[in-house]
């Protein structure tokens, strides 16, 4: 993870900046990754073949390879700017490759190398999909995992029927975020604003903005209306072809569901 002498982009610096921006929203982010990799190791051993779904900058792949050096990973995402950072970061590492694909495209799996995978992992990435779209995706994922393999999704999965608890949790989290922002922490829009100022990334940032809009200028960059519960995710995964599914980690606002093929 070094600076690219050709483009002048500090890939390691952007990875660290991405982590700080994400941790502004998710202070327990590393804990969910630890549990996620515990489950991968439990089901697939020390050398799993992993699909890093909606991989962004390759955050999960980085932690996977640090913990399990014999693992291999395929990262897939549609965001050209985040994929550029992922590819720059892992340039020369034969254990990981990145593919561009739109998960809403029914044929997105054609972008992948031949399967199956031991594990499919995703975190804080599928919340922009509607419930009907997720149902279709979950059915596709069941066909990509080997028998006995796993899928793990960590995301915002609120419980149903607890409005007072939800309100208190959100108010507390918002107060923490505002304190950190006052200390200079970049939020989502601010991070993208900084990225677009990097000469080596300006072109892919503009491409990203044409696809999804500029997060520094729009209020919502993804779906903010449908957040199914962890129970819904588990039930839908089983309906889609997985054999078992349940929550294996939870915070006051988020959860991680594991499904076994």
mmCIF file of N, CA and C in Angstrom, residues 15-137:
data_model
loop_
_atom_site.group_PDB
_atom_site.id
_atom_site.type_symbol
_atom_site.label_atom_id
_atom_site.label_comp_id
_atom_site.label_asym_id
_atom_site.label_seq_id
_atom_site.Cartn_x
_atom_site.Cartn_y
_atom_site.Cartn_z
ATOM 1 N N UNK A 15 -7.166 4.933 1.598
ATOM 2 C CA UNK A 15 -7.768 3.835 2.367
ATOM 3 C C UNK A 15 -7.974 4.254 3.825
ATOM 4 N N UNK A 16 -6.959 4.871 4.410
ATOM 5 C CA UNK A 16 -7.069 5.312 5.800
ATOM 6 C C UNK A 16 -8.154 6.375 5.952
ATOM 7 N N UNK A 17 -8.249 7.267 4.978
ATOM 8 C CA UNK A 17 -9.265 8.308 5.012
ATOM 9 C C UNK A 17 -10.663 7.710 4.899
ATOM 10 N N UNK A 18 -10.817 6.714 4.036
ATOM 11 C CA UNK A 18 -12.110 6.017 3.908
ATOM 12 C C UNK A 18 -12.504 5.359 5.233
ATOM 13 N N UNK A 19 -11.549 4.700 5.868
ATOM 14 C CA UNK A 19 -11.834 4.048 7.151
ATOM 15 C C UNK A 19 -12.288 5.063 8.195
ATOM 16 N N UNK A 20 -11.616 6.197 8.263
ATOM 17 C CA UNK A 20 -11.999 7.218 9.251
ATOM 18 C C UNK A 20 -13.398 7.755 8.977
ATOM 19 N N UNK A 21 -13.708 7.973 7.705
ATOM 20 C CA UNK A 21 -15.033 8.472 7.352
ATOM 21 C C UNK A 21 -16.111 7.453 7.703
ATOM 22 N N UNK A 22 -15.850 6.164 7.435
ATOM 23 C CA UNK A 22 -16.830 5.126 7.760
ATOM 24 C C UNK A 22 -16.993 4.950 9.273
ATOM 25 N N UNK A 23 -15.885 5.065 9.995
ATOM 26 C CA UNK A 23 -15.948 4.922 11.450
ATOM 27 C C UNK A 23 -16.693 6.075 12.108
ATOM 28 N N UNK A 24 -16.795 7.211 11.420
ATOM 29 C CA UNK A 24 -17.596 8.321 11.922
ATOM 30 C C UNK A 24 -19.056 7.891 12.074
ATOM 31 N N UNK A 25 -19.507 7.055 11.112
ATOM 32 C CA UNK A 25 -20.872 6.536 11.165
ATOM 33 C C UNK A 25 -20.955 5.243 11.979
ATOM 34 N N UNK A 26 -19.876 4.462 11.980
ATOM 35 C CA UNK A 26 -19.898 3.108 12.544
ATOM 36 C C UNK A 26 -18.716 2.923 13.495
ATOM 37 N N UNK A 27 -18.821 3.407 14.729
ATOM 38 C CA UNK A 27 -17.692 3.279 15.653
ATOM 39 C C UNK A 27 -17.333 1.835 15.995
ATOM 40 N N UNK A 28 -18.265 0.898 15.764
ATOM 41 C CA UNK A 28 -17.999 -0.518 16.041
ATOM 42 C C UNK A 28 -17.653 -1.291 14.760
ATOM 43 N N UNK A 29 -17.198 -0.577 13.745
ATOM 44 C CA UNK A 29 -16.950 -1.185 12.436
ATOM 45 C C UNK A 29 -15.951 -2.343 12.498
ATOM 46 N N UNK A 30 -14.848 -2.163 13.211
ATOM 47 C CA UNK A 30 -13.839 -3.222 13.267
ATOM 48 C C UNK A 30 -14.338 -4.442 14.014
ATOM 49 N N UNK A 31 -15.212 -4.239 14.985
ATOM 50 C CA UNK A 31 -15.763 -5.378 15.722
ATOM 51 C C UNK A 31 -16.604 -6.262 14.804
ATOM 52 N N UNK A 32 -17.376 -5.656 13.920
ATOM 53 C CA UNK A 32 -18.186 -6.482 13.020
ATOM 54 C C UNK A 32 -17.299 -7.234 12.032
ATOM 55 N N UNK A 33 -16.198 -6.609 11.616
ATOM 56 C CA UNK A 33 -15.273 -7.316 10.733
ATOM 57 C C UNK A 33 -14.627 -8.505 11.460
ATOM 58 N N UNK A 34 -14.284 -8.323 12.729
ATOM 59 C CA UNK A 34 -13.671 -9.420 13.486
ATOM 60 C C UNK A 34 -14.614 -10.610 13.567
ATOM 61 N N UNK A 35 -15.869 -10.366 13.893
ATOM 62 C CA UNK A 35 -16.843 -11.455 13.983
ATOM 63 C C UNK A 35 -17.064 -12.085 12.608
ATOM 64 N N UNK A 36 -17.137 -11.260 11.588
ATOM 65 C CA UNK A 36 -17.316 -11.772 10.230
ATOM 66 C C UNK A 36 -16.208 -12.754 9.867
ATOM 67 N N UNK A 37 -14.961 -12.381 10.144
ATOM 68 C CA UNK A 37 -13.848 -13.264 9.801
ATOM 69 C C UNK A 37 -13.756 -14.469 10.719
ATOM 70 N N UNK A 38 -14.225 -14.333 11.958
ATOM 71 C CA UNK A 38 -14.362 -15.512 12.822
ATOM 72 C C UNK A 38 -15.231 -16.553 12.132
ATOM 73 N N UNK A 39 -16.365 -16.109 11.589
ATOM 74 C CA UNK A 39 -17.304 -17.030 10.957
ATOM 75 C C UNK A 39 -16.733 -17.629 9.669
ATOM 76 N N UNK A 40 -16.009 -16.828 8.899
ATOM 77 C CA UNK A 40 -15.372 -17.349 7.691
ATOM 78 C C UNK A 40 -14.387 -18.454 8.052
ATOM 79 N N UNK A 41 -13.568 -18.188 9.056
ATOM 80 C CA UNK A 41 -12.581 -19.180 9.467
ATOM 81 C C UNK A 41 -13.256 -20.430 10.013
ATOM 82 N N UNK A 42 -14.347 -20.256 10.747
ATOM 83 C CA UNK A 42 -15.051 -21.404 11.325
ATOM 84 C C UNK A 42 -15.629 -22.313 10.241
ATOM 85 N N UNK A 43 -16.131 -21.733 9.158
ATOM 86 C CA UNK A 43 -16.787 -22.527 8.128
ATOM 87 C C UNK A 43 -15.877 -22.905 6.965
ATOM 88 N N UNK A 44 -14.822 -22.113 6.725
ATOM 89 C CA UNK A 44 -14.027 -22.329 5.514
ATOM 90 C C UNK A 44 -12.542 -22.525 5.776
ATOM 91 N N UNK A 45 -12.098 -22.440 7.032
ATOM 92 C CA UNK A 45 -10.707 -22.693 7.339
ATOM 93 C C UNK A 45 -9.776 -21.556 6.979
ATOM 94 N N UNK A 46 -8.466 -21.824 6.903
ATOM 95 C CA UNK A 46 -7.462 -20.756 6.760
ATOM 96 C C UNK A 46 -7.230 -20.263 5.338
ATOM 97 N N UNK A 47 -7.824 -20.922 4.325
ATOM 98 C CA UNK A 47 -7.551 -20.531 2.938
ATOM 99 C C UNK A 47 -8.846 -20.436 2.131
ATOM 100 N N UNK A 48 -9.783 -19.621 2.549
ATOM 101 C CA UNK A 48 -11.064 -19.544 1.840
ATOM 102 C C UNK A 48 -10.965 -18.759 0.536
ATOM 103 N N UNK A 49 -11.851 -19.087 -0.369
ATOM 104 C CA UNK A 49 -12.045 -18.277 -1.580
ATOM 105 C C UNK A 49 -13.280 -17.415 -1.338
ATOM 106 N N UNK A 50 -13.102 -16.101 -1.367
ATOM 107 C CA UNK A 50 -14.128 -15.184 -0.894
ATOM 108 C C UNK A 50 -14.570 -14.238 -2.003
ATOM 109 N N UNK A 51 -15.886 -13.983 -2.047
ATOM 110 C CA UNK A 51 -16.434 -12.926 -2.883
ATOM 111 C C UNK A 51 -16.736 -11.741 -1.980
ATOM 112 N N UNK A 52 -16.048 -10.638 -2.225
ATOM 113 C CA UNK A 52 -16.234 -9.393 -1.474
ATOM 114 C C UNK A 52 -17.276 -8.578 -2.235
ATOM 115 N N UNK A 53 -18.524 -8.672 -1.790
ATOM 116 C CA UNK A 53 -19.658 -8.145 -2.533
ATOM 117 C C UNK A 53 -19.884 -6.676 -2.213
ATOM 118 N N UNK A 54 -20.049 -5.846 -3.285
ATOM 119 C CA UNK A 54 -20.142 -4.402 -3.103
ATOM 120 C C UNK A 54 -18.940 -3.943 -2.279
ATOM 121 N N UNK A 55 -17.757 -4.242 -2.804
ATOM 122 C CA UNK A 55 -16.507 -4.208 -2.044
ATOM 123 C C UNK A 55 -15.994 -2.808 -1.729
ATOM 124 N N UNK A 56 -16.454 -1.780 -2.457
ATOM 125 C CA UNK A 56 -15.936 -0.440 -2.211
ATOM 126 C C UNK A 56 -14.434 -0.382 -2.428
ATOM 127 N N UNK A 57 -13.709 0.121 -1.452
ATOM 128 C CA UNK A 57 -12.252 0.252 -1.562
ATOM 129 C C UNK A 57 -11.503 -1.032 -1.231
ATOM 130 N N UNK A 58 -12.234 -2.124 -0.966
ATOM 131 C CA UNK A 58 -11.595 -3.389 -0.619
ATOM 132 C C UNK A 58 -11.335 -3.551 0.861
ATOM 133 N N UNK A 59 -12.133 -2.894 1.674
ATOM 134 C CA UNK A 59 -11.943 -2.937 3.129
ATOM 135 C C UNK A 59 -11.977 -4.357 3.673
ATOM 136 N N UNK A 60 -12.989 -5.129 3.296
ATOM 137 C CA UNK A 60 -13.106 -6.492 3.806
ATOM 138 C C UNK A 60 -11.956 -7.346 3.299
ATOM 139 N N UNK A 61 -11.614 -7.207 2.028
ATOM 140 C CA UNK A 61 -10.506 -7.998 1.475
ATOM 141 C C UNK A 61 -9.208 -7.721 2.205
ATOM 142 N N UNK A 62 -8.973 -6.460 2.564
ATOM 143 C CA UNK A 62 -7.752 -6.110 3.280
ATOM 144 C C UNK A 62 -7.681 -6.822 4.620
ATOM 145 N N UNK A 63 -8.790 -6.826 5.352
ATOM 146 C CA UNK A 63 -8.804 -7.474 6.670
ATOM 147 C C UNK A 63 -8.762 -8.989 6.541
ATOM 148 N N UNK A 64 -9.396 -9.511 5.495
ATOM 149 C CA UNK A 64 -9.353 -10.948 5.232
ATOM 150 C C UNK A 64 -7.923 -11.412 5.007
ATOM 151 N N UNK A 65 -7.192 -10.730 4.131
ATOM 152 C CA UNK A 65 -5.839 -11.162 3.782
ATOM 153 C C UNK A 65 -4.848 -10.922 4.911
ATOM 154 N N UNK A 66 -5.112 -9.927 5.741
ATOM 155 C CA UNK A 66 -4.245 -9.704 6.891
ATOM 156 C C UNK A 66 -4.408 -10.835 7.904
ATOM 157 N N UNK A 67 -5.623 -11.259 8.102
ATOM 158 C CA UNK A 67 -5.880 -12.317 9.093
ATOM 159 C C UNK A 67 -5.610 -13.709 8.533
ATOM 160 N N UNK A 68 -5.986 -13.933 7.263
ATOM 161 C CA UNK A 68 -5.830 -15.247 6.638
ATOM 162 C C UNK A 68 -5.003 -15.078 5.362
ATOM 163 N N UNK A 69 -3.691 -15.044 5.476
ATOM 164 C CA UNK A 69 -2.832 -14.737 4.322
ATOM 165 C C UNK A 69 -2.966 -15.707 3.151
ATOM 166 N N UNK A 70 -3.493 -16.913 3.385
ATOM 167 C CA UNK A 70 -3.652 -17.881 2.303
ATOM 168 C C UNK A 70 -5.002 -17.755 1.594
ATOM 169 N N UNK A 71 -5.825 -16.835 2.032
ATOM 170 C CA UNK A 71 -7.118 -16.621 1.399
ATOM 171 C C UNK A 71 -6.939 -15.948 0.037
ATOM 172 N N UNK A 72 -7.974 -16.048 -0.795
ATOM 173 C CA UNK A 72 -8.043 -15.300 -2.050
ATOM 174 C C UNK A 72 -9.399 -14.599 -2.094
ATOM 175 N N UNK A 73 -9.477 -13.494 -2.821
ATOM 176 C CA UNK A 73 -10.710 -12.723 -2.846
ATOM 177 C C UNK A 73 -10.965 -12.142 -4.232
ATOM 178 N N UNK A 74 -12.239 -12.057 -4.562
ATOM 179 C CA UNK A 74 -12.707 -11.347 -5.748
ATOM 180 C C UNK A 74 -13.640 -10.254 -5.253
ATOM 181 N N UNK A 75 -13.289 -8.994 -5.515
ATOM 182 C CA UNK A 75 -14.127 -7.870 -5.120
ATOM 183 C C UNK A 75 -14.960 -7.404 -6.298
ATOM 184 N N UNK A 76 -16.240 -7.127 -6.055
ATOM 185 C CA UNK A 76 -17.113 -6.650 -7.116
ATOM 186 C C UNK A 76 -17.855 -5.411 -6.635
ATOM 187 N N UNK A 77 -17.904 -4.383 -7.486
ATOM 188 C CA UNK A 77 -18.590 -3.141 -7.157
ATOM 189 C C UNK A 77 -18.878 -2.420 -8.467
ATOM 190 N N UNK A 78 -19.748 -1.413 -8.385
ATOM 191 C CA UNK A 78 -20.053 -0.612 -9.568
ATOM 192 C C UNK A 78 -19.405 0.758 -9.520
ATOM 193 N N UNK A 79 -18.974 1.190 -8.339
ATOM 194 C CA UNK A 79 -18.473 2.549 -8.163
ATOM 195 C C UNK A 79 -17.053 2.654 -8.721
ATOM 196 N N UNK A 80 -16.842 3.416 -9.802
ATOM 197 C CA UNK A 80 -15.519 3.459 -10.430
ATOM 198 C C UNK A 80 -14.453 4.107 -9.556
ATOM 199 N N UNK A 81 -14.834 5.061 -8.719
ATOM 200 C CA UNK A 81 -13.845 5.726 -7.868
ATOM 201 C C UNK A 81 -13.363 4.791 -6.758
ATOM 202 N N UNK A 82 -14.300 4.121 -6.106
ATOM 203 C CA UNK A 82 -13.908 3.201 -5.040
ATOM 204 C C UNK A 82 -13.135 2.011 -5.603
ATOM 205 N N UNK A 83 -13.524 1.545 -6.781
ATOM 206 C CA UNK A 83 -12.779 0.454 -7.412
ATOM 207 C C UNK A 83 -11.364 0.891 -7.773
ATOM 208 N N UNK A 84 -11.192 2.140 -8.185
ATOM 209 C CA UNK A 84 -9.850 2.634 -8.507
ATOM 210 C C UNK A 84 -8.959 2.592 -7.275
ATOM 211 N N UNK A 85 -9.504 2.976 -6.121
ATOM 212 C CA UNK A 85 -8.720 2.923 -4.887
ATOM 213 C C UNK A 85 -8.400 1.476 -4.531
ATOM 214 N N UNK A 86 -9.391 0.583 -4.682
ATOM 215 C CA UNK A 86 -9.149 -0.825 -4.389
ATOM 216 C C UNK A 86 -8.053 -1.390 -5.278
ATOM 217 N N UNK A 87 -8.139 -1.140 -6.568
ATOM 218 C CA UNK A 87 -7.143 -1.687 -7.495
ATOM 219 C C UNK A 87 -5.764 -1.085 -7.258
ATOM 220 N N UNK A 88 -5.714 0.203 -6.967
ATOM 221 C CA UNK A 88 -4.432 0.825 -6.676
ATOM 222 C C UNK A 88 -3.808 0.279 -5.404
ATOM 223 N N UNK A 89 -4.647 0.054 -4.408
ATOM 224 C CA UNK A 89 -4.158 -0.452 -3.123
ATOM 225 C C UNK A 89 -3.555 -1.840 -3.247
ATOM 226 N N UNK A 90 -4.223 -2.693 -4.010
ATOM 227 C CA UNK A 90 -3.805 -4.099 -4.079
ATOM 228 C C UNK A 90 -3.012 -4.423 -5.341
ATOM 229 N N UNK A 91 -2.555 -3.420 -6.049
ATOM 230 C CA UNK A 91 -1.780 -3.661 -7.269
ATOM 231 C C UNK A 91 -0.597 -4.578 -6.973
ATOM 232 N N UNK A 92 -0.474 -5.641 -7.753
ATOM 233 C CA UNK A 92 0.639 -6.573 -7.575
ATOM 234 C C UNK A 92 0.351 -7.710 -6.618
ATOM 235 N N UNK A 93 -0.797 -7.695 -5.937
ATOM 236 C CA UNK A 93 -1.151 -8.772 -5.016
ATOM 237 C C UNK A 93 -2.032 -9.773 -5.756
ATOM 238 N N UNK A 94 -1.481 -10.930 -6.079
ATOM 239 C CA UNK A 94 -2.196 -11.927 -6.888
ATOM 240 C C UNK A 94 -3.333 -12.599 -6.129
ATOM 241 N N UNK A 95 -3.439 -12.353 -4.846
ATOM 242 C CA UNK A 95 -4.500 -12.999 -4.050
ATOM 243 C C UNK A 95 -5.852 -12.340 -4.228
ATOM 244 N N UNK A 96 -5.905 -11.150 -4.824
ATOM 245 C CA UNK A 96 -7.165 -10.431 -4.923
ATOM 246 C C UNK A 96 -7.303 -9.778 -6.291
ATOM 247 N N UNK A 97 -8.513 -9.778 -6.818
ATOM 248 C CA UNK A 97 -8.816 -9.089 -8.068
ATOM 249 C C UNK A 97 -10.159 -8.397 -7.919
ATOM 250 N N UNK A 98 -10.391 -7.400 -8.772
ATOM 251 C CA UNK A 98 -11.615 -6.607 -8.661
ATOM 252 C C UNK A 98 -12.320 -6.551 -10.002
ATOM 253 N N UNK A 99 -13.642 -6.705 -9.946
ATOM 254 C CA UNK A 99 -14.482 -6.682 -11.130
ATOM 255 C C UNK A 99 -15.563 -5.608 -10.978
ATOM 256 N N UNK A 100 -15.943 -5.006 -12.094
ATOM 257 C CA UNK A 100 -17.004 -4.008 -12.092
ATOM 258 C C UNK A 100 -18.311 -4.673 -12.505
ATOM 259 N N UNK A 101 -19.375 -4.468 -11.715
ATOM 260 C CA UNK A 101 -20.684 -5.037 -12.037
ATOM 261 C C UNK A 101 -21.761 -4.287 -11.278
ATOM 262 N N UNK A 102 -22.943 -4.233 -11.862
ATOM 263 C CA UNK A 102 -24.114 -3.602 -11.256
ATOM 264 C C UNK A 102 -24.991 -4.703 -10.688
ATOM 265 N N UNK A 103 -25.155 -4.751 -9.379
ATOM 266 C CA UNK A 103 -25.917 -5.818 -8.750
ATOM 267 C C UNK A 103 -27.397 -5.799 -9.120
ATOM 268 N N UNK A 104 -27.871 -4.702 -9.661
ATOM 269 C CA UNK A 104 -29.256 -4.636 -10.128
ATOM 270 C C UNK A 104 -29.431 -5.225 -11.529
ATOM 271 N N UNK A 105 -28.334 -5.491 -12.202
ATOM 272 C CA UNK A 105 -28.384 -6.109 -13.522
ATOM 273 C C UNK A 105 -28.575 -7.615 -13.334
ATOM 274 N N UNK A 106 -29.617 -8.210 -13.889
ATOM 275 C CA UNK A 106 -29.840 -9.648 -13.707
ATOM 276 C C UNK A 106 -28.662 -10.512 -14.144
ATOM 277 N N UNK A 107 -27.819 -9.964 -15.021
ATOM 278 C CA UNK A 107 -26.678 -10.728 -15.536
ATOM 279 C C UNK A 107 -25.362 -10.360 -14.861
ATOM 280 N N UNK A 108 -25.400 -9.737 -13.693
ATOM 281 C CA UNK A 108 -24.176 -9.248 -13.074
ATOM 282 C C UNK A 108 -23.186 -10.366 -12.755
ATOM 283 N N UNK A 109 -23.681 -11.559 -12.504
ATOM 284 C CA UNK A 109 -22.775 -12.659 -12.146
ATOM 285 C C UNK A 109 -21.857 -13.052 -13.308
ATOM 286 N N UNK A 110 -22.196 -12.633 -14.528
ATOM 287 C CA UNK A 110 -21.327 -12.941 -15.672
ATOM 288 C C UNK A 110 -19.983 -12.245 -15.553
ATOM 289 N N UNK A 111 -19.897 -11.215 -14.724
ATOM 290 C CA UNK A 111 -18.634 -10.499 -14.534
ATOM 291 C C UNK A 111 -17.676 -11.250 -13.619
ATOM 292 N N UNK A 112 -18.151 -12.298 -12.959
ATOM 293 C CA UNK A 112 -17.336 -13.021 -11.982
ATOM 294 C C UNK A 112 -16.544 -14.141 -12.635
ATOM 295 N N UNK A 113 -15.415 -14.516 -12.040
ATOM 296 C CA UNK A 113 -14.737 -15.744 -12.464
ATOM 297 C C UNK A 113 -15.580 -16.948 -12.049
ATOM 298 N N UNK A 114 -15.241 -18.113 -12.549
ATOM 299 C CA UNK A 114 -16.014 -19.310 -12.247
ATOM 300 C C UNK A 114 -16.037 -19.577 -10.738
ATOM 301 N N UNK A 115 -17.176 -19.967 -10.237
ATOM 302 C CA UNK A 115 -17.340 -20.304 -8.822
ATOM 303 C C UNK A 115 -17.133 -21.782 -8.598
ATOM 304 N N UNK A 116 -17.536 -22.262 -7.415
ATOM 305 C CA UNK A 116 -18.233 -21.509 -6.366
ATOM 306 C C UNK A 116 -17.255 -20.858 -5.386
ATOM 307 N N UNK A 117 -17.806 -20.066 -4.454
ATOM 308 C CA UNK A 117 -17.023 -19.420 -3.416
ATOM 309 C C UNK A 117 -17.292 -20.110 -2.070
ATOM 310 N N UNK A 118 -16.292 -20.052 -1.199
ATOM 311 C CA UNK A 118 -16.470 -20.560 0.161
ATOM 312 C C UNK A 118 -17.292 -19.598 1.011
ATOM 313 N N UNK A 119 -17.154 -18.310 0.721
ATOM 314 C CA UNK A 119 -17.865 -17.299 1.501
ATOM 315 C C UNK A 119 -18.111 -16.077 0.635
ATOM 316 N N UNK A 120 -19.266 -15.449 0.843
ATOM 317 C CA UNK A 120 -19.584 -14.158 0.256
ATOM 318 C C UNK A 120 -19.790 -13.188 1.415
ATOM 319 N N UNK A 121 -19.088 -12.061 1.370
ATOM 320 C CA UNK A 121 -19.092 -11.125 2.496
ATOM 321 C C UNK A 121 -19.484 -9.731 2.007
ATOM 322 N N UNK A 122 -20.270 -9.042 2.815
ATOM 323 C CA UNK A 122 -20.617 -7.662 2.509
ATOM 324 C C UNK A 122 -20.962 -6.932 3.794
ATOM 325 N N UNK A 123 -20.655 -5.650 3.831
ATOM 326 C CA UNK A 123 -20.927 -4.858 5.038
ATOM 327 C C UNK A 123 -21.274 -3.423 4.649
ATOM 328 N N UNK A 124 -22.343 -2.929 5.220
ATOM 329 C CA UNK A 124 -22.771 -1.534 5.052
ATOM 330 C C UNK A 124 -22.819 -1.167 3.578
ATOM 331 N N UNK A 125 -23.399 -2.060 2.768
ATOM 332 C CA UNK A 125 -23.345 -1.851 1.328
ATOM 333 C C UNK A 125 -24.648 -2.132 0.596
ATOM 334 N N UNK A 126 -25.493 -2.999 1.110
ATOM 335 C CA UNK A 126 -26.698 -3.388 0.377
ATOM 336 C C UNK A 126 -27.933 -2.612 0.808
ATOM 337 N N UNK A 127 -27.772 -1.652 1.725
ATOM 338 C CA UNK A 127 -28.937 -0.921 2.212
ATOM 339 C C UNK A 127 -29.556 -0.012 1.156
ATOM 340 N N UNK A 128 -28.841 0.225 0.070
ATOM 341 C CA UNK A 128 -29.387 1.059 -0.998
ATOM 342 C C UNK A 128 -30.346 0.273 -1.880
ATOM 343 N N UNK A 129 -30.432 -1.057 -1.698
ATOM 344 C CA UNK A 129 -31.339 -1.877 -2.496
ATOM 345 C C UNK A 129 -32.686 -2.006 -1.784
ATOM 346 N N UNK A 130 -33.752 -2.008 -2.555
ATOM 347 C CA UNK A 130 -35.080 -2.224 -2.021
ATOM 348 C C UNK A 130 -35.253 -3.704 -1.658
ATOM 349 N N UNK A 131 -36.258 -3.966 -0.835
ATOM 350 C CA UNK A 131 -36.482 -5.336 -0.371
ATOM 351 C C UNK A 131 -36.707 -6.297 -1.536
ATOM 352 N N UNK A 132 -37.468 -5.879 -2.527
ATOM 353 C CA UNK A 132 -37.726 -6.756 -3.674
ATOM 354 C C UNK A 132 -36.437 -7.058 -4.441
ATOM 355 N N UNK A 133 -35.555 -6.071 -4.553
ATOM 356 C CA UNK A 133 -34.284 -6.270 -5.244
ATOM 357 C C UNK A 133 -33.375 -7.195 -4.448
ATOM 358 N N UNK A 134 -33.379 -7.020 -3.123
ATOM 359 C CA UNK A 134 -32.566 -7.884 -2.267
ATOM 360 C C UNK A 134 -33.017 -9.335 -2.357
ATOM 361 N N UNK A 135 -34.317 -9.540 -2.438
ATOM 362 C CA UNK A 135 -34.839 -10.906 -2.534
ATOM 363 C C UNK A 135 -34.283 -11.606 -3.772
ATOM 364 N N UNK A 136 -34.254 -10.897 -4.885
ATOM 365 C CA UNK A 136 -33.691 -11.458 -6.115
ATOM 366 C C UNK A 136 -32.202 -11.728 -5.953
ATOM 367 N N UNK A 137 -31.475 -10.758 -5.377
ATOM 368 C CA UNK A 137 -30.039 -10.911 -5.189
ATOM 369 C C UNK A 137 -29.719 -12.104 -4.301
#
